Tab-separated table of C-alpha atoms in Angstrom:
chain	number	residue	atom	x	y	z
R	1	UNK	CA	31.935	-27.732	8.297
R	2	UNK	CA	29.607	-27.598	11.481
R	3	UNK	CA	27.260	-30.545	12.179
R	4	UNK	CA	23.722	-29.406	13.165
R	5	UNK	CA	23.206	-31.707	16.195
R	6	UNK	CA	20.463	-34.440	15.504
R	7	UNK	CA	18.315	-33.189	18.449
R	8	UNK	CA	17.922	-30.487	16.354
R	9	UNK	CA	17.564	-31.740	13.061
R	10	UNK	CA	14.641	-33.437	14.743
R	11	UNK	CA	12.980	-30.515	16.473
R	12	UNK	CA	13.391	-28.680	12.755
R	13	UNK	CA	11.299	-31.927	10.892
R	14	UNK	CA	9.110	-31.468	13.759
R	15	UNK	CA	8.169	-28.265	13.369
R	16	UNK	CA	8.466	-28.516	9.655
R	17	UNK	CA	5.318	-29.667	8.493
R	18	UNK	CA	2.967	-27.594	10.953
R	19	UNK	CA	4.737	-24.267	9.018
R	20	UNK	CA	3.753	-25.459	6.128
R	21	UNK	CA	0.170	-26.083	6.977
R	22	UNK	CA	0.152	-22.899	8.173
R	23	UNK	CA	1.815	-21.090	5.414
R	24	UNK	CA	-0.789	-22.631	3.086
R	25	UNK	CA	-3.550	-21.764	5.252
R	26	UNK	CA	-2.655	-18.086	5.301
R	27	UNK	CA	-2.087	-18.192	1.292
R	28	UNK	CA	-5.571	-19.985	0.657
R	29	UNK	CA	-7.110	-17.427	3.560
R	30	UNK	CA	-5.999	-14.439	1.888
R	31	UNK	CA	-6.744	-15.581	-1.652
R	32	UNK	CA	-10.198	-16.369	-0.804
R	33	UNK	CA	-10.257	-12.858	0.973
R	34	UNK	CA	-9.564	-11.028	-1.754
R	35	UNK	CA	-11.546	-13.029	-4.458
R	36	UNK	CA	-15.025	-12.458	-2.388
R	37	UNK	CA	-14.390	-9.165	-0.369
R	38	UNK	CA	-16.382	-7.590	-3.531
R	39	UNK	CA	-19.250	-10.329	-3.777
R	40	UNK	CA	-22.661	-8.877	-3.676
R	41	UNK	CA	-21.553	-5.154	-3.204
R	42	UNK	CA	-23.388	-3.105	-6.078
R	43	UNK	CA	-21.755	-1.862	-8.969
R	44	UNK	CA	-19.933	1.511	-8.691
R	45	UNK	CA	-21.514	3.053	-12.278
R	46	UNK	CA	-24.409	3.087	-14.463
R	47	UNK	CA	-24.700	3.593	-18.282
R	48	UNK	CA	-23.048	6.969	-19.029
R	49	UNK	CA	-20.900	7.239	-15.445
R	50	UNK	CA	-19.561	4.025	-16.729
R	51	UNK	CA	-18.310	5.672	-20.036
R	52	UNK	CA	-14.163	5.041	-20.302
R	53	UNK	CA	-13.960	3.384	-16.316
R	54	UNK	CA	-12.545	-0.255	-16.130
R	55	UNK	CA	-15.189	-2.419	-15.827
R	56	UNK	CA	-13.444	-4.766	-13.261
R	57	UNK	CA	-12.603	-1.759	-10.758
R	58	UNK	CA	-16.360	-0.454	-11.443
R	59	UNK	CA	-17.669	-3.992	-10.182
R	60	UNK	CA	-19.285	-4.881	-13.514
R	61	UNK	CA	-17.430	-7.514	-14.115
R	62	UNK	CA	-19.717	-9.723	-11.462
R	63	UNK	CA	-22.780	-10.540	-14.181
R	64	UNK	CA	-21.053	-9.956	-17.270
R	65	UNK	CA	-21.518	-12.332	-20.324
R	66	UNK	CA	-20.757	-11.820	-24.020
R	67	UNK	CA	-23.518	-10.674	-26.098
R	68	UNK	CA	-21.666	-10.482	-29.730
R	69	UNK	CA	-18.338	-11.962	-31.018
R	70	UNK	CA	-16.075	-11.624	-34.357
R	71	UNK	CA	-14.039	-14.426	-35.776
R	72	UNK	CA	-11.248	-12.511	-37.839
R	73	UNK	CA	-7.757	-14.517	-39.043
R	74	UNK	CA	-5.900	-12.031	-36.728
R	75	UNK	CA	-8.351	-12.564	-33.598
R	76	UNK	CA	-11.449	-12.982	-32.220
R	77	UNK	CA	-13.708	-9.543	-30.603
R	78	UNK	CA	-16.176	-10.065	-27.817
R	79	UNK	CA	-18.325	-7.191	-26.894
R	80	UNK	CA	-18.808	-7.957	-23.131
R	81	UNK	CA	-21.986	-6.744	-21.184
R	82	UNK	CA	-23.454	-6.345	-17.694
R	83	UNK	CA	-26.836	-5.591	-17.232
R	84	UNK	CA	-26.301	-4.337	-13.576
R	85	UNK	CA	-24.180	-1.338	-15.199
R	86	UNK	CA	-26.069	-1.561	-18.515
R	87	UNK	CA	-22.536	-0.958	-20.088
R	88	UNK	CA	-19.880	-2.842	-22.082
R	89	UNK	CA	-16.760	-3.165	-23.404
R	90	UNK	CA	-14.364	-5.451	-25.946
R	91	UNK	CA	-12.391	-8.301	-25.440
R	92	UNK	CA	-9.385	-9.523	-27.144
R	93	UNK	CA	-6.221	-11.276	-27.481
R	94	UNK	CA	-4.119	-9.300	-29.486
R	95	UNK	CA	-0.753	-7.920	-30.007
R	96	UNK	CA	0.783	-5.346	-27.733
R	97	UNK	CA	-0.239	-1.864	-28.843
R	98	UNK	CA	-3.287	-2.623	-30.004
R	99	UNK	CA	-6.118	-0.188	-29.400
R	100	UNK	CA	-9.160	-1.663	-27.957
R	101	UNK	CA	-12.689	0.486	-28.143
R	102	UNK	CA	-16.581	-0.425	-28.585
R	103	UNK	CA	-18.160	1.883	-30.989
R	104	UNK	CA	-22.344	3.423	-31.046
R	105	UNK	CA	-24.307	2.870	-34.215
R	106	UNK	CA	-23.636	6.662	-35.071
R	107	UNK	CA	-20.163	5.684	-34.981
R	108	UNK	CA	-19.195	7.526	-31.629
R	109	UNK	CA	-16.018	5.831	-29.553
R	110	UNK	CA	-15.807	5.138	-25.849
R	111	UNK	CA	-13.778	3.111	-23.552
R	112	UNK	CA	-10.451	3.302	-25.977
R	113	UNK	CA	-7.555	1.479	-24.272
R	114	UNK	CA	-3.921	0.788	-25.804
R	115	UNK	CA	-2.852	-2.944	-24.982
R	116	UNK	CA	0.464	-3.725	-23.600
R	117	UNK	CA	3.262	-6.203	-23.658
R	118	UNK	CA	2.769	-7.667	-20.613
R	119	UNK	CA	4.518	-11.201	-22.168
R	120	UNK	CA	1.033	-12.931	-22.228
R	121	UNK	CA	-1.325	-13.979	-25.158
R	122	UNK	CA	-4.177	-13.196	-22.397
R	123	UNK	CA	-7.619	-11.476	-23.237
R	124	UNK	CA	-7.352	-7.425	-22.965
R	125	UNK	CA	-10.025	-5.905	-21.910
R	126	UNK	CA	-11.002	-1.792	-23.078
R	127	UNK	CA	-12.830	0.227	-20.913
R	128	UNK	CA	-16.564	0.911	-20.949
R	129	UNK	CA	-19.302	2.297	-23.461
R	130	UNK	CA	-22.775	2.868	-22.334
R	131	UNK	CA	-26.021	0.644	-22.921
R	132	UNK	CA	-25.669	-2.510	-25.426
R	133	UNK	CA	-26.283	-1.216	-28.976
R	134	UNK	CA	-22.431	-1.345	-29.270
R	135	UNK	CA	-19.661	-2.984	-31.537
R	136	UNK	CA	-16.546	-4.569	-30.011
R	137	UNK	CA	-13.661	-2.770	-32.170
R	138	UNK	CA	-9.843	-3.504	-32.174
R	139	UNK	CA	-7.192	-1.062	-34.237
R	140	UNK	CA	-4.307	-3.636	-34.602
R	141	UNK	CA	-0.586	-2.345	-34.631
R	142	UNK	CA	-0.592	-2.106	-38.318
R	143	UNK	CA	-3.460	0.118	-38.059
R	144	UNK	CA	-5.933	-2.493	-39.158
R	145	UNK	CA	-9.294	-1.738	-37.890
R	146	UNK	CA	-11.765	-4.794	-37.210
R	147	UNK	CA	-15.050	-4.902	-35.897
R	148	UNK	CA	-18.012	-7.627	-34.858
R	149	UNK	CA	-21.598	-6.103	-36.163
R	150	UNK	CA	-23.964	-3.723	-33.834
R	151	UNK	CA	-25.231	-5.732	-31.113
R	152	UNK	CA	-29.149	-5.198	-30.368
């Protein structure tokens, strides 16, 4: 078995602790990069040229708040809106497969997106409708359909 020398067991616990720093540094750097390289650009869509887009990659996730929710025994429905896009768009936790959409009052569909199993029980987000008179609308796996009421 070879013996590191102690010369250089002490150069290593030298050296140890300023990698570390710096590891951390770059970590915490590039996290905080990346979490305010978007802050204060403008959204990328408005009302209808938000219709089916991701509201996180359209930058409308920046203002957003919910506006209507749905208590059901199988989950709970947010409609989520920003005013900046003047669009929204359901949130859920529910079962992989699941079909996420927000619904007009004349019962016309946008934003429909099929959850996955991505091994989380983490909020799912569909994709956009335009304006606010929506409904947040979930078609579970067993082809259960539930809804929260028109928002105004």
């Amino acid at each position: 078995m070879n013996q590191v020398p102690p010369e250089t067991q002490e150069r290593f616990q030298q050296l140890r602790t300023p990698a570390i720093i710096i590891a951390i540094a770059v970590v915490l750097g590039t996290t905080i990069y990346f979490a305010l390289k978007d802050v204060g650009k403008p959204p990328l869509c408005y009302q209808d040229s938000c219709i089916n887009l991701d509201a996180k990659n359209q930058r409308c996730d920046a203002d957003v708040q919910t506006i209507i929710d749905g208590q059901f025994t199988e989950t709970k429905l947010e409609l989520r809106y920003s005013a900046k896009c003047d669009a929204a768009w359901t949130r859920a936790i529910v079962p992989p497969g699941s079909i996420l959409y927000v619904e007009d009052d004349r019962g016309k569909k946008y934003g429909s997106y099929i959850t996955l199993d991505d091994g989380l029980p983490s909020p799912h987000y569909g994709n956009m409708g335009p304006g606010r008179k929506l409904k947040a609308c979930v078609v579970l796996p067993n082809k259960k359909n539930l809804c929260t009421k028109l928002a105004n």
